[in-house]
Amino acid sequence: MLSAFERASEYLPVLLQGVWLTIAVTLLSLLISTVLGLIWAVMGRSNFLPFRVFSRTFITVIRGLPIIVQLFYIYFVLPEIGINLTAFQAGVFGMGIAYSAYQAENFRAGFEAIDRGQIEAAHSIGMKDSLILRRVILPQAFRISLPPYGNTMIMMLKDSSLVSTITVAELTRQGQLIAASTFDNMTVFSLVAVIYLLMALPLTYLTHRLERRYKKT
Amino acid sequence: MISVRDIHKSYGQLEVIKGVSFDVTPGEVVCVIGPSGSGKSTILRCLNGLETYQKGEVRIDGQLIDPSARSIIALRQRVSMVFQRFNLFPHRTALENVMEGPVYVKGMERKAARDLAAMYLEKVGLGDKMQNFPDNLSGGQQQRVAIARALAMEPEAILFDEPTSALDPELVGDVLGVMRQVAEEGMTMVVVTHEMGFAREVADRVLFLEGGTIVEEGTAQEVLRNPKELRTQDFLHRVLHPLD
């Protein structure tokens, strides 16, 4: 009979393979959600009504659906209309799209915190809308959105475990597989939990630091 | 150089500007006075297209001010504005606030723009505050940065929208001093203000606005010292002797 420690060191290499996938899914879907979220947020303040309607509708629908259902939809339903994605691709796009709605709301709050007067001042020195967005709105919205962005990052790290349901062999999935074959649930899931925590802690620390830093200015 | 012809503006049912016409010639300082809600600021904002209007026209050297046209961008570079609440960019230093227009709107080289901005900040008495962020400046200093920002665009005219109304009383003097200096150097200015002393000393012409129309206009001497209209007299009395 092996000790818990020995068993843990046996599982660890397999779990670490999952960690890389967890990190890959988190980072790629973070990137997608950030870019899309920014697009929805900018569309949401457009003068062009169809853009605003689209942005609003999209955000409302996506926020109203469980992420797991969205993942199932992308992985199981899209192939029926000819769109075949690997489990990894489906996971990354699914998480990215799902979280883009939350990112958009986060960026929107950042935009709205900027005083209208500044935008008028920018207009009064002859700045175009695109220039105002780049030079006046985005730099400030970025700072305001940063602390909530950090929180979103942590949530995405944890929610990346949802892609295990569409067979992506990330950390949670690897844990399930080992547990199913060894019945050593206690060791496996404790390890899985500790690994998630170790990944989340630096992000939590970073978020706290950012919050403190931008509260001052 | 600025010509305003029969401007009308309504917010829904409420008509706030009821046919206002006036001209501003190059180098002239025109002060617009009147009770709050009389439409003073609205008119001023129509002059650089920050506000739309339903009827009439505003022209700068014959060019129509149309907020929805592309030409408005170019026109705004010729007519800068200073706001009641300063509206500086809080994430940029005083120097960067002033450089912003020359660099990003006019495409000036950074070094040239820096020299230009420094020159104007010196001019408004803030040569030692160039690296300060707006948060670290008093209201009066912020407003002087805003004036420098308007000047750095080297416009043909500057619009001032109650530039001292948000300031503590002891800071008003510095800002008015800078404005007087700018006026003396020949800048065309339209100033919405409650500072009757400034209007009396600096204005070439004063417009008294009430209820969305010009009730009286003339030289500062005529309007402020010997107003003909009862409403002007009444307004001036309330401003100059609030406790009577």
Tab-separated table of C-alpha atoms in Angstrom:
chain	number	residue	atom	x	y	z
A	1	MET	CA	0.000	0.000	0.000
A	2	LEU	CA	1.467	3.319	-1.112
A	3	SER	CA	1.321	6.352	1.145
A	4	ALA	CA	-0.833	9.324	0.133
A	5	PHE	CA	2.327	11.221	-0.675
A	6	GLU	CA	3.626	8.547	-2.990
A	7	ARG	CA	0.289	8.270	-4.707
A	8	ALA	CA	0.121	12.016	-5.120
A	9	SER	CA	3.530	12.128	-6.774
A	10	GLU	CA	2.322	9.435	-9.106
A	11	TYR	CA	-0.748	11.432	-10.169
A	12	LEU	CA	0.992	14.740	-10.351
A	13	PRO	CA	2.617	14.419	-13.812
A	14	VAL	CA	-0.736	13.514	-15.343
A	15	LEU	CA	-2.457	16.388	-13.580
A	16	LEU	CA	0.257	18.796	-14.716
A	17	GLN	CA	-0.480	17.881	-18.325
A	18	GLY	CA	-3.993	19.043	-17.550
A	19	VAL	CA	-2.647	22.237	-15.997
A	20	TRP	CA	-1.099	23.281	-19.295
A	21	LEU	CA	-4.419	22.840	-21.045
A	22	THR	CA	-6.183	24.744	-18.264
A	23	ILE	CA	-3.742	27.619	-18.707
A	24	ALA	CA	-4.071	27.490	-22.500
A	25	VAL	CA	-7.875	27.512	-22.363
A	26	THR	CA	-7.871	30.346	-19.814
A	27	LEU	CA	-5.425	32.584	-21.668
A	28	LEU	CA	-6.889	32.062	-25.137
A	29	SER	CA	-10.464	32.531	-23.997
A	30	LEU	CA	-9.374	35.576	-21.964
A	31	LEU	CA	-7.917	37.050	-25.132
A	32	ILE	CA	-11.054	36.323	-27.159
A	33	SER	CA	-13.379	37.616	-24.443
A	34	THR	CA	-11.352	40.816	-24.085
A	35	VAL	CA	-11.339	41.621	-27.788
A	36	LEU	CA	-15.015	40.725	-28.264
A	37	GLY	CA	-16.021	42.462	-25.023
A	38	LEU	CA	-14.325	45.632	-26.166
A	39	ILE	CA	-16.102	45.414	-29.516
A	40	TRP	CA	-19.524	44.943	-27.861
A	41	ALA	CA	-18.829	47.827	-25.481
A	42	VAL	CA	-17.799	50.181	-28.288
A	43	MET	CA	-20.784	49.084	-30.389
A	44	GLY	CA	-22.994	49.701	-27.375
A	45	ARG	CA	-22.115	53.385	-27.389
A	46	SER	CA	-22.271	53.818	-31.146
A	47	ASN	CA	-24.556	56.410	-32.717
A	48	PHE	CA	-25.676	53.717	-35.123
A	49	LEU	CA	-28.805	52.109	-33.647
A	50	PRO	CA	-28.426	48.585	-35.133
A	51	PHE	CA	-24.988	48.333	-33.445
A	52	ARG	CA	-26.466	49.264	-30.083
A	53	VAL	CA	-29.352	46.833	-30.507
A	54	PHE	CA	-27.032	44.027	-31.540
A	55	SER	CA	-24.649	44.625	-28.658
A	56	ARG	CA	-27.458	44.831	-26.084
A	57	THR	CA	-29.235	41.732	-27.395
A	58	PHE	CA	-26.077	39.684	-27.623
A	59	ILE	CA	-25.013	40.554	-24.081
A	60	THR	CA	-28.460	39.858	-22.671
A	61	VAL	CA	-28.784	36.476	-24.371
A	62	ILE	CA	-25.279	35.304	-23.507
A	63	ARG	CA	-25.595	36.372	-19.885
A	64	GLY	CA	-28.909	34.598	-19.653
A	65	LEU	CA	-27.495	31.210	-20.655
A	66	PRO	CA	-25.442	28.843	-18.492
A	67	ILE	CA	-21.901	28.617	-19.839
A	68	ILE	CA	-22.127	24.836	-19.901
A	69	VAL	CA	-25.140	25.009	-22.209
A	70	GLN	CA	-23.243	27.340	-24.523
A	71	LEU	CA	-20.355	24.893	-24.609
A	72	PHE	CA	-22.696	21.995	-25.428
A	73	TYR	CA	-24.258	24.095	-28.125
A	74	ILE	CA	-20.959	24.880	-29.793
A	75	TYR	CA	-19.560	21.372	-29.460
A	76	PHE	CA	-22.634	19.250	-30.131
A	77	VAL	CA	-25.064	21.423	-32.121
A	78	LEU	CA	-22.793	23.334	-34.490
A	79	PRO	CA	-21.506	20.134	-36.193
A	80	GLU	CA	-25.092	19.488	-37.264
A	81	ILE	CA	-24.923	22.639	-39.398
A	82	GLY	CA	-21.492	21.789	-40.706
A	83	ILE	CA	-19.281	23.655	-38.244
A	84	ASN	CA	-16.886	21.128	-36.755
A	85	LEU	CA	-14.569	22.275	-34.010
A	86	THR	CA	-12.209	20.216	-31.920
A	87	ALA	CA	-13.091	20.001	-28.241
A	88	PHE	CA	-10.270	22.424	-27.445
A	89	GLN	CA	-11.413	24.947	-30.072
A	90	ALA	CA	-15.011	24.673	-28.949
A	91	GLY	CA	-13.936	25.165	-25.337
A	92	VAL	CA	-11.832	28.223	-26.081
A	93	PHE	CA	-14.441	29.883	-28.300
A	94	GLY	CA	-17.280	28.952	-25.967
A	95	MET	CA	-15.571	30.391	-22.910
A	96	GLY	CA	-14.380	33.415	-24.879
A	97	ILE	CA	-17.840	34.222	-26.197
A	98	ALA	CA	-19.569	33.546	-22.885
A	99	TYR	CA	-17.200	35.796	-20.982
A	100	SER	CA	-17.193	38.517	-23.654
A	101	ALA	CA	-20.614	39.532	-22.350
A	102	TYR	CA	-19.243	40.066	-18.840
A	103	GLN	CA	-16.165	41.820	-20.179
A	104	ALA	CA	-18.390	44.139	-22.217
A	105	GLU	CA	-20.341	45.127	-19.117
A	106	ASN	CA	-17.088	45.727	-17.307
A	107	PHE	CA	-15.746	47.954	-20.098
A	108	ARG	CA	-19.078	49.735	-20.376
A	109	ALA	CA	-18.846	50.711	-16.709
A	110	GLY	CA	-15.358	52.047	-17.435
A	111	PHE	CA	-16.631	54.126	-20.362
A	112	GLU	CA	-19.534	55.496	-18.402
A	113	ALA	CA	-17.329	56.636	-15.552
A	114	ILE	CA	-15.716	59.167	-17.885
A	115	ASP	CA	-17.178	62.611	-17.540
A	116	ARG	CA	-19.029	63.851	-20.615
A	117	GLY	CA	-17.236	67.190	-20.260
A	118	GLN	CA	-13.910	65.646	-21.185
A	119	ILE	CA	-15.363	64.334	-24.398
A	120	GLU	CA	-16.744	67.790	-25.194
A	121	ALA	CA	-13.350	69.305	-24.440
A	122	ALA	CA	-11.770	66.805	-26.819
A	123	HIS	CA	-14.325	67.728	-29.490
A	124	SER	CA	-13.629	71.407	-28.890
A	125	ILE	CA	-9.968	70.997	-29.858
A	126	GLY	CA	-11.018	69.260	-33.056
A	127	MET	CA	-10.550	65.611	-32.088
A	128	LYS	CA	-12.449	63.005	-34.118
A	129	ASP	CA	-14.509	60.314	-32.390
A	130	SER	CA	-11.946	57.610	-33.145
A	131	LEU	CA	-9.156	59.754	-31.725
A	132	ILE	CA	-11.217	60.556	-28.615
A	133	LEU	CA	-11.793	56.848	-28.087
A	134	ARG	CA	-8.081	56.122	-28.375
A	135	ARG	CA	-6.620	59.084	-26.500
A	136	VAL	CA	-9.276	60.037	-23.949
A	137	ILE	CA	-11.723	57.214	-23.297
A	138	LEU	CA	-9.755	53.966	-23.555
A	139	PRO	CA	-6.766	54.930	-21.390
A	140	GLN	CA	-9.078	55.950	-18.563
A	141	ALA	CA	-11.607	53.168	-19.059
A	142	PHE	CA	-8.681	50.759	-18.941
A	143	ARG	CA	-7.651	51.888	-15.463
A	144	ILE	CA	-11.195	51.826	-14.170
A	145	SER	CA	-11.843	48.389	-15.649
A	146	LEU	CA	-8.599	46.855	-14.443
A	147	PRO	CA	-9.614	45.621	-10.954
A	148	PRO	CA	-12.856	43.981	-12.176
A	149	TYR	CA	-10.837	42.612	-15.095
A	150	GLY	CA	-8.597	40.855	-12.593
A	151	ASN	CA	-11.625	39.273	-10.963
A	152	THR	CA	-12.896	38.119	-14.326
A	153	MET	CA	-9.508	36.555	-14.987
A	154	ILE	CA	-9.760	34.514	-11.771
A	155	MET	CA	-13.311	33.435	-12.567
A	156	MET	CA	-12.244	32.362	-16.036
A	157	LEU	CA	-9.415	30.301	-14.625
A	158	LYS	CA	-11.863	28.438	-12.394
A	159	ASP	CA	-14.625	28.201	-14.984
A	160	SER	CA	-12.194	26.733	-17.498
A	161	SER	CA	-12.979	23.501	-15.622
A	162	LEU	CA	-16.340	23.591	-17.429
A	163	VAL	CA	-14.662	22.593	-20.684
A	164	SER	CA	-13.981	19.207	-19.059
A	165	THR	CA	-17.636	18.473	-19.867
A	166	ILE	CA	-16.866	18.575	-23.583
A	167	THR	CA	-13.886	16.214	-23.172
A	168	VAL	CA	-11.043	18.746	-23.066
A	169	ALA	CA	-8.429	16.992	-20.955
A	170	GLU	CA	-7.611	19.939	-18.724
A	171	LEU	CA	-6.941	19.733	-15.002
A	172	THR	CA	-10.413	18.814	-13.801
A	173	ARG	CA	-10.885	16.253	-16.547
A	174	GLN	CA	-7.521	14.634	-15.821
A	175	GLY	CA	-8.503	14.483	-12.162
A	176	GLN	CA	-11.771	12.774	-13.029
A	177	LEU	CA	-9.983	10.250	-15.205
A	178	ILE	CA	-7.442	9.346	-12.533
A	179	ALA	CA	-10.101	9.186	-9.835
A	180	ALA	CA	-12.260	6.935	-11.988
A	181	SER	CA	-9.463	4.447	-12.485
A	182	THR	CA	-7.971	4.517	-8.965
A	183	PHE	CA	-11.029	5.335	-6.799
A	184	ASP	CA	-8.644	7.531	-4.837
A	185	ASN	CA	-11.022	10.498	-4.876
A	186	MET	CA	-9.627	12.079	-1.725
A	187	THR	CA	-6.037	12.427	-2.954
A	188	VAL	CA	-6.886	13.286	-6.528
A	189	PHE	CA	-9.430	16.024	-5.927
A	190	SER	CA	-7.457	17.483	-3.026
A	191	LEU	CA	-4.526	17.791	-5.390
A	192	VAL	CA	-6.720	19.294	-8.078
A	193	ALA	CA	-8.087	21.831	-5.588
A	194	VAL	CA	-4.618	22.793	-4.366
A	195	ILE	CA	-3.366	23.250	-7.932
A	196	TYR	CA	-6.294	25.556	-8.810
A	197	LEU	CA	-5.652	27.533	-5.655
A	198	LEU	CA	-1.957	27.868	-6.453
A	199	MET	CA	-2.852	29.261	-9.859
A	200	ALA	CA	-5.519	31.602	-8.514
A	201	LEU	CA	-3.518	33.048	-5.628
A	202	PRO	CA	-1.025	35.033	-7.729
A	203	LEU	CA	-3.933	36.452	-9.737
A	204	THR	CA	-5.758	37.418	-6.543
A	205	TYR	CA	-2.635	39.100	-5.252
A	206	LEU	CA	-2.170	40.949	-8.534
A	207	THR	CA	-5.785	42.120	-8.518
A	208	HIS	CA	-5.484	43.432	-4.973
A	209	ARG	CA	-2.360	45.325	-5.859
A	210	LEU	CA	-3.977	46.878	-8.919
A	211	GLU	CA	-7.019	47.879	-6.899
A	212	ARG	CA	-4.866	49.586	-4.304
A	213	ARG	CA	-2.747	51.294	-6.891
A	214	TYR	CA	-5.654	52.758	-8.843
A	215	LYS	CA	-7.618	53.733	-5.776
A	216	LYS	CA	-4.834	56.173	-4.972
A	217	THR	CA	-4.763	57.997	-8.290
B	1	MET	CA	-15.761	86.551	-38.298
B	2	ILE	CA	-18.550	84.825	-36.376
B	3	SER	CA	-22.028	85.428	-37.625
B	4	VAL	CA	-25.125	84.146	-35.884
B	5	ARG	CA	-28.425	84.454	-37.729
B	6	ASP	CA	-31.823	83.808	-36.192
B	7	ILE	CA	-30.877	80.719	-34.180
B	8	HIS	CA	-33.737	78.686	-32.733
B	9	LYS	CA	-33.357	75.705	-30.468
B	10	SER	CA	-35.857	73.597	-28.559
B	11	TYR	CA	-35.631	70.664	-26.225
B	12	GLY	CA	-38.898	68.920	-27.043
B	13	GLN	CA	-41.633	71.454	-26.330
B	14	LEU	CA	-39.317	73.841	-24.521
B	15	GLU	CA	-37.882	76.541	-26.757
B	16	VAL	CA	-34.652	77.734	-25.164
B	17	ILE	CA	-33.308	79.938	-27.965
B	18	LYS	CA	-35.890	82.066	-29.720
B	19	GLY	CA	-34.212	83.702	-32.663
B	20	VAL	CA	-30.832	85.109	-31.677
B	21	SER	CA	-28.629	87.032	-34.118
B	22	PHE	CA	-25.314	88.766	-33.584
B	23	ASP	CA	-21.885	89.175	-35.127
B	24	VAL	CA	-18.413	89.063	-33.721
B	25	THR	CA	-15.690	90.882	-35.634
B	26	PRO	CA	-12.018	89.812	-35.516
B	27	GLY	CA	-10.270	90.867	-32.324
B	28	GLU	CA	-13.515	91.720	-30.601
B	29	VAL	CA	-14.359	90.624	-27.048
B	30	VAL	CA	-18.065	89.998	-26.616
B	31	CYS	CA	-19.454	89.222	-23.169
B	32	VAL	CA	-22.781	87.476	-22.872
B	33	ILE	CA	-24.592	88.069	-19.601
B	34	GLY	CA	-28.019	87.119	-18.328
B	35	PRO	CA	-29.842	85.050	-15.720
B	36	SER	CA	-29.329	81.300	-15.554
B	37	GLY	CA	-31.530	79.433	-17.996
B	38	SER	CA	-31.490	82.359	-20.403
B	39	GLY	CA	-29.723	80.294	-23.069
B	40	LYS	CA	-26.278	81.920	-22.820
B	41	SER	CA	-24.278	78.705	-22.655
B	42	THR	CA	-26.455	77.014	-25.257
B	43	ILE	CA	-25.758	79.795	-27.761
B	44	LEU	CA	-22.049	79.594	-27.050
B	45	ARG	CA	-22.084	75.837	-27.598
B	46	CYS	CA	-23.821	76.334	-30.943
B	47	LEU	CA	-20.836	78.414	-32.080
B	48	ASN	CA	-18.514	75.406	-32.257
B	49	GLY	CA	-21.092	72.759	-32.961
B	50	LEU	CA	-21.268	71.156	-29.530
B	51	GLU	CA	-24.981	71.879	-29.680
B	52	THR	CA	-27.327	71.443	-32.595
B	53	TYR	CA	-29.941	74.001	-33.529
B	54	GLN	CA	-33.170	73.618	-35.440
B	55	LYS	CA	-33.366	76.897	-37.318
B	56	GLY	CA	-31.051	79.671	-38.409
B	57	GLU	CA	-27.336	79.462	-39.059
B	58	VAL	CA	-23.965	80.054	-37.504
B	59	ARG	CA	-21.072	80.864	-39.796
B	60	ILE	CA	-17.355	81.216	-39.139
B	61	ASP	CA	-15.853	83.334	-41.913
B	62	GLY	CA	-18.758	82.353	-44.099
B	63	GLN	CA	-18.439	78.620	-43.418
B	64	LEU	CA	-21.568	77.037	-42.002
B	65	ILE	CA	-21.309	75.355	-38.586
B	66	ASP	CA	-23.061	72.034	-38.985
B	67	PRO	CA	-22.448	69.604	-36.106
B	68	SER	CA	-23.251	66.606	-38.309
B	69	ALA	CA	-20.858	67.530	-41.143
B	70	ARG	CA	-17.230	66.467	-41.385
B	71	SER	CA	-16.205	70.085	-41.767
B	72	ILE	CA	-16.969	70.645	-38.082
B	73	ILE	CA	-13.651	69.015	-37.134
B	74	ALA	CA	-11.686	71.624	-39.049
B	75	LEU	CA	-13.863	74.480	-37.828
B	76	ARG	CA	-13.370	73.502	-34.191
B	77	GLN	CA	-9.637	73.879	-34.634
B	78	ARG	CA	-10.304	77.518	-35.483
B	79	VAL	CA	-12.638	78.137	-32.540
B	80	SER	CA	-11.474	76.662	-29.218
B	81	MET	CA	-13.451	76.529	-26.037
B	82	VAL	CA	-12.882	76.888	-22.305
B	83	PHE	CA	-15.447	75.240	-20.056
B	84	GLN	CA	-16.937	76.028	-16.679
B	85	ARG	CA	-15.679	72.759	-15.230
B	86	PHE	CA	-12.230	72.907	-16.905
B	87	ASN	CA	-12.640	69.429	-18.437
B	88	LEU	CA	-8.952	68.638	-18.430
B	89	PHE	CA	-7.889	65.077	-19.223
B	90	PRO	CA	-7.175	63.728	-15.717
B	91	HIS	CA	-4.819	60.985	-16.904
B	92	ARG	CA	-2.424	63.438	-18.489
B	93	THR	CA	-0.128	66.096	-17.041
B	94	ALA	CA	-0.691	69.809	-17.582
B	95	LEU	CA	1.906	69.731	-20.353
B	96	GLU	CA	0.352	66.691	-22.023
B	97	ASN	CA	-3.101	68.258	-21.824
B	98	VAL	CA	-1.835	71.251	-23.759
B	99	MET	CA	0.201	69.140	-26.228
B	100	GLU	CA	-2.673	66.819	-27.031
B	101	GLY	CA	-4.316	69.029	-29.671
B	102	PRO	CA	-1.151	70.157	-31.487
B	103	VAL	CA	0.231	66.587	-31.638
B	104	TYR	CA	-2.853	64.494	-32.330
B	105	VAL	CA	-5.102	66.935	-34.152
B	106	LYS	CA	-2.608	69.108	-36.001
B	107	GLY	CA	0.056	66.417	-36.414
B	108	MET	CA	2.822	68.581	-35.002
B	109	GLU	CA	6.140	66.962	-34.005
B	110	ARG	CA	6.261	66.089	-30.314
B	111	LYS	CA	9.255	68.279	-29.606
B	112	ALA	CA	7.797	71.324	-31.302
B	113	ALA	CA	4.481	70.709	-29.567
B	114	ARG	CA	6.238	70.401	-26.220
B	115	ASP	CA	7.937	73.768	-26.728
B	116	LEU	CA	4.670	75.323	-27.830
B	117	ALA	CA	2.782	73.894	-24.851
B	118	ALA	CA	5.507	75.007	-22.441
B	119	MET	CA	5.366	78.487	-23.904
B	120	TYR	CA	1.618	78.745	-23.370
B	121	LEU	CA	1.811	77.298	-19.866
B	122	GLU	CA	4.456	79.917	-19.041
B	123	LYS	CA	2.117	82.510	-20.446
B	124	VAL	CA	-0.723	81.525	-18.112
B	125	GLY	CA	1.716	81.521	-15.197
B	126	LEU	CA	2.109	77.767	-14.766
B	127	GLY	CA	5.663	77.258	-15.988
B	128	ASP	CA	6.452	75.447	-12.727
B	129	LYS	CA	3.411	73.129	-12.825
B	130	MET	CA	3.874	71.507	-16.225
B	131	GLN	CA	4.393	67.999	-14.861
B	132	ASN	CA	1.460	68.171	-12.444
B	133	PHE	CA	-1.641	66.110	-13.015
B	134	PRO	CA	-4.939	68.007	-12.880
B	135	ASP	CA	-5.712	66.431	-9.487
B	136	ASN	CA	-2.717	68.230	-8.052
B	137	LEU	CA	-3.743	71.649	-9.317
B	138	SER	CA	-6.181	74.131	-7.809
B	139	GLY	CA	-9.334	74.997	-9.741
B	140	GLY	CA	-7.799	78.257	-10.888
B	141	GLN	CA	-4.668	76.500	-12.079
B	142	GLN	CA	-6.705	73.850	-13.885
B	143	GLN	CA	-8.672	76.536	-15.653
B	144	ARG	CA	-5.477	78.269	-16.727
B	145	VAL	CA	-4.212	74.956	-18.127
B	146	ALA	CA	-7.504	74.740	-20.018
B	147	ILE	CA	-6.913	78.227	-21.409
B	148	ALA	CA	-3.393	77.209	-22.435
B	149	ARG	CA	-4.868	74.112	-24.096
B	150	ALA	CA	-7.257	76.324	-26.080
B	151	LEU	CA	-4.469	78.775	-26.984
B	152	ALA	CA	-2.106	76.007	-28.115
B	153	MET	CA	-4.496	75.220	-30.957
B	154	GLU	CA	-3.688	78.779	-32.119
B	155	PRO	CA	-7.341	79.381	-32.891
B	156	GLU	CA	-8.875	82.469	-34.401
B	157	ALA	CA	-11.377	82.735	-31.566
B	158	ILE	CA	-11.909	81.279	-28.103
B	159	LEU	CA	-15.277	80.683	-26.468
B	160	PHE	CA	-15.427	80.878	-22.669
B	161	ASP	CA	-18.384	79.228	-20.938
B	162	GLU	CA	-18.607	80.733	-17.446
B	163	PRO	CA	-14.888	80.120	-16.910
B	164	THR	CA	-14.842	81.324	-13.299
B	165	SER	CA	-18.196	80.076	-12.011
B	166	ALA	CA	-16.774	76.855	-10.543
B	167	LEU	CA	-13.865	78.590	-8.808
B	168	ASP	CA	-13.353	79.647	-5.226
B	169	PRO	CA	-13.572	83.438	-5.089
B	170	GLU	CA	-9.892	83.955	-4.327
B	171	LEU	CA	-8.888	82.057	-7.477
B	172	VAL	CA	-11.086	84.004	-9.872
B	173	GLY	CA	-8.652	86.888	-10.233
B	174	ASP	CA	-5.809	84.843	-11.705
B	175	VAL	CA	-8.050	83.365	-14.377
B	176	LEU	CA	-9.606	86.707	-15.292
B	177	GLY	CA	-6.124	88.211	-15.438
B	178	VAL	CA	-5.021	85.633	-17.981
B	179	MET	CA	-8.196	86.183	-19.989
B	180	ARG	CA	-7.610	89.917	-20.034
B	181	GLN	CA	-4.066	89.382	-21.256
B	182	VAL	CA	-5.325	87.108	-24.038
B	183	ALA	CA	-7.895	89.744	-24.993
B	184	GLU	CA	-5.284	92.485	-25.046
B	185	GLU	CA	-3.199	90.444	-27.455
B	186	GLY	CA	-6.054	90.672	-29.908
B	187	MET	CA	-7.784	87.287	-29.566
B	188	THR	CA	-11.409	87.201	-30.637
B	189	MET	CA	-13.384	86.104	-27.594
B	190	VAL	CA	-16.972	85.312	-26.722
B	191	VAL	CA	-17.337	85.080	-22.959
B	192	VAL	CA	-20.405	83.912	-21.074
B	193	THR	CA	-19.861	85.301	-17.604
B	194	HIS	CA	-21.287	86.582	-14.359
B	195	GLU	CA	-18.183	88.684	-13.740
B	196	MET	CA	-19.546	92.172	-14.376
B	197	GLY	CA	-16.203	93.749	-13.486
B	198	PHE	CA	-14.488	91.750	-16.215
B	199	ALA	CA	-17.206	92.578	-18.726
B	200	ARG	CA	-16.971	96.264	-17.904
B	201	GLU	CA	-13.193	96.374	-18.242
B	202	VAL	CA	-12.481	93.984	-21.080
B	203	ALA	CA	-15.582	93.607	-23.249
B	204	ASP	CA	-15.933	95.606	-26.438
B	205	ARG	CA	-19.567	94.664	-26.529
B	206	VAL	CA	-22.047	93.148	-24.088
B	207	LEU	CA	-25.135	91.117	-24.942
B	208	PHE	CA	-27.835	90.743	-22.314
B	209	LEU	CA	-29.826	87.579	-22.854
B	210	GLU	CA	-33.051	86.593	-21.182
B	211	GLY	CA	-35.615	83.958	-22.028
B	212	GLY	CA	-33.731	82.892	-25.141
B	213	THR	CA	-33.588	86.311	-26.817
B	214	ILE	CA	-31.161	89.224	-26.802
B	215	VAL	CA	-32.875	91.868	-24.734
B	216	GLU	CA	-30.172	94.488	-25.022
B	217	GLU	CA	-26.789	94.875	-26.652
B	218	GLY	CA	-24.225	97.604	-26.862
B	219	THR	CA	-20.845	98.662	-25.567
B	220	ALA	CA	-19.973	97.618	-22.029
B	221	GLN	CA	-20.490	101.229	-21.006
B	222	GLU	CA	-23.975	101.357	-22.516
B	223	VAL	CA	-25.294	98.045	-21.266
B	224	LEU	CA	-23.653	97.844	-17.864
B	225	ARG	CA	-23.686	101.500	-16.781
B	226	ASN	CA	-26.724	102.899	-18.526
B	227	PRO	CA	-29.004	100.012	-19.445
B	228	LYS	CA	-32.076	101.103	-21.348
B	229	GLU	CA	-34.197	98.025	-20.817
B	230	LEU	CA	-35.992	97.518	-17.527
B	231	ARG	CA	-35.101	93.801	-17.535
B	232	THR	CA	-31.408	94.597	-17.908
B	233	GLN	CA	-31.583	97.128	-15.090
B	234	ASP	CA	-33.381	94.631	-12.909
B	235	PHE	CA	-30.843	91.871	-13.642
B	236	LEU	CA	-27.824	94.105	-13.021
B	237	HIS	CA	-29.338	95.343	-9.797
B	238	ARG	CA	-29.833	91.777	-8.557
B	239	VAL	CA	-26.289	90.788	-9.514
B	240	LEU	CA	-24.565	93.864	-8.113
B	241	HIS	CA	-26.717	94.266	-5.000
B	242	PRO	CA	-27.951	90.784	-4.108
B	243	LEU	CA	-29.171	91.730	-0.625
B	244	ASP	CA	-31.373	94.686	-1.568
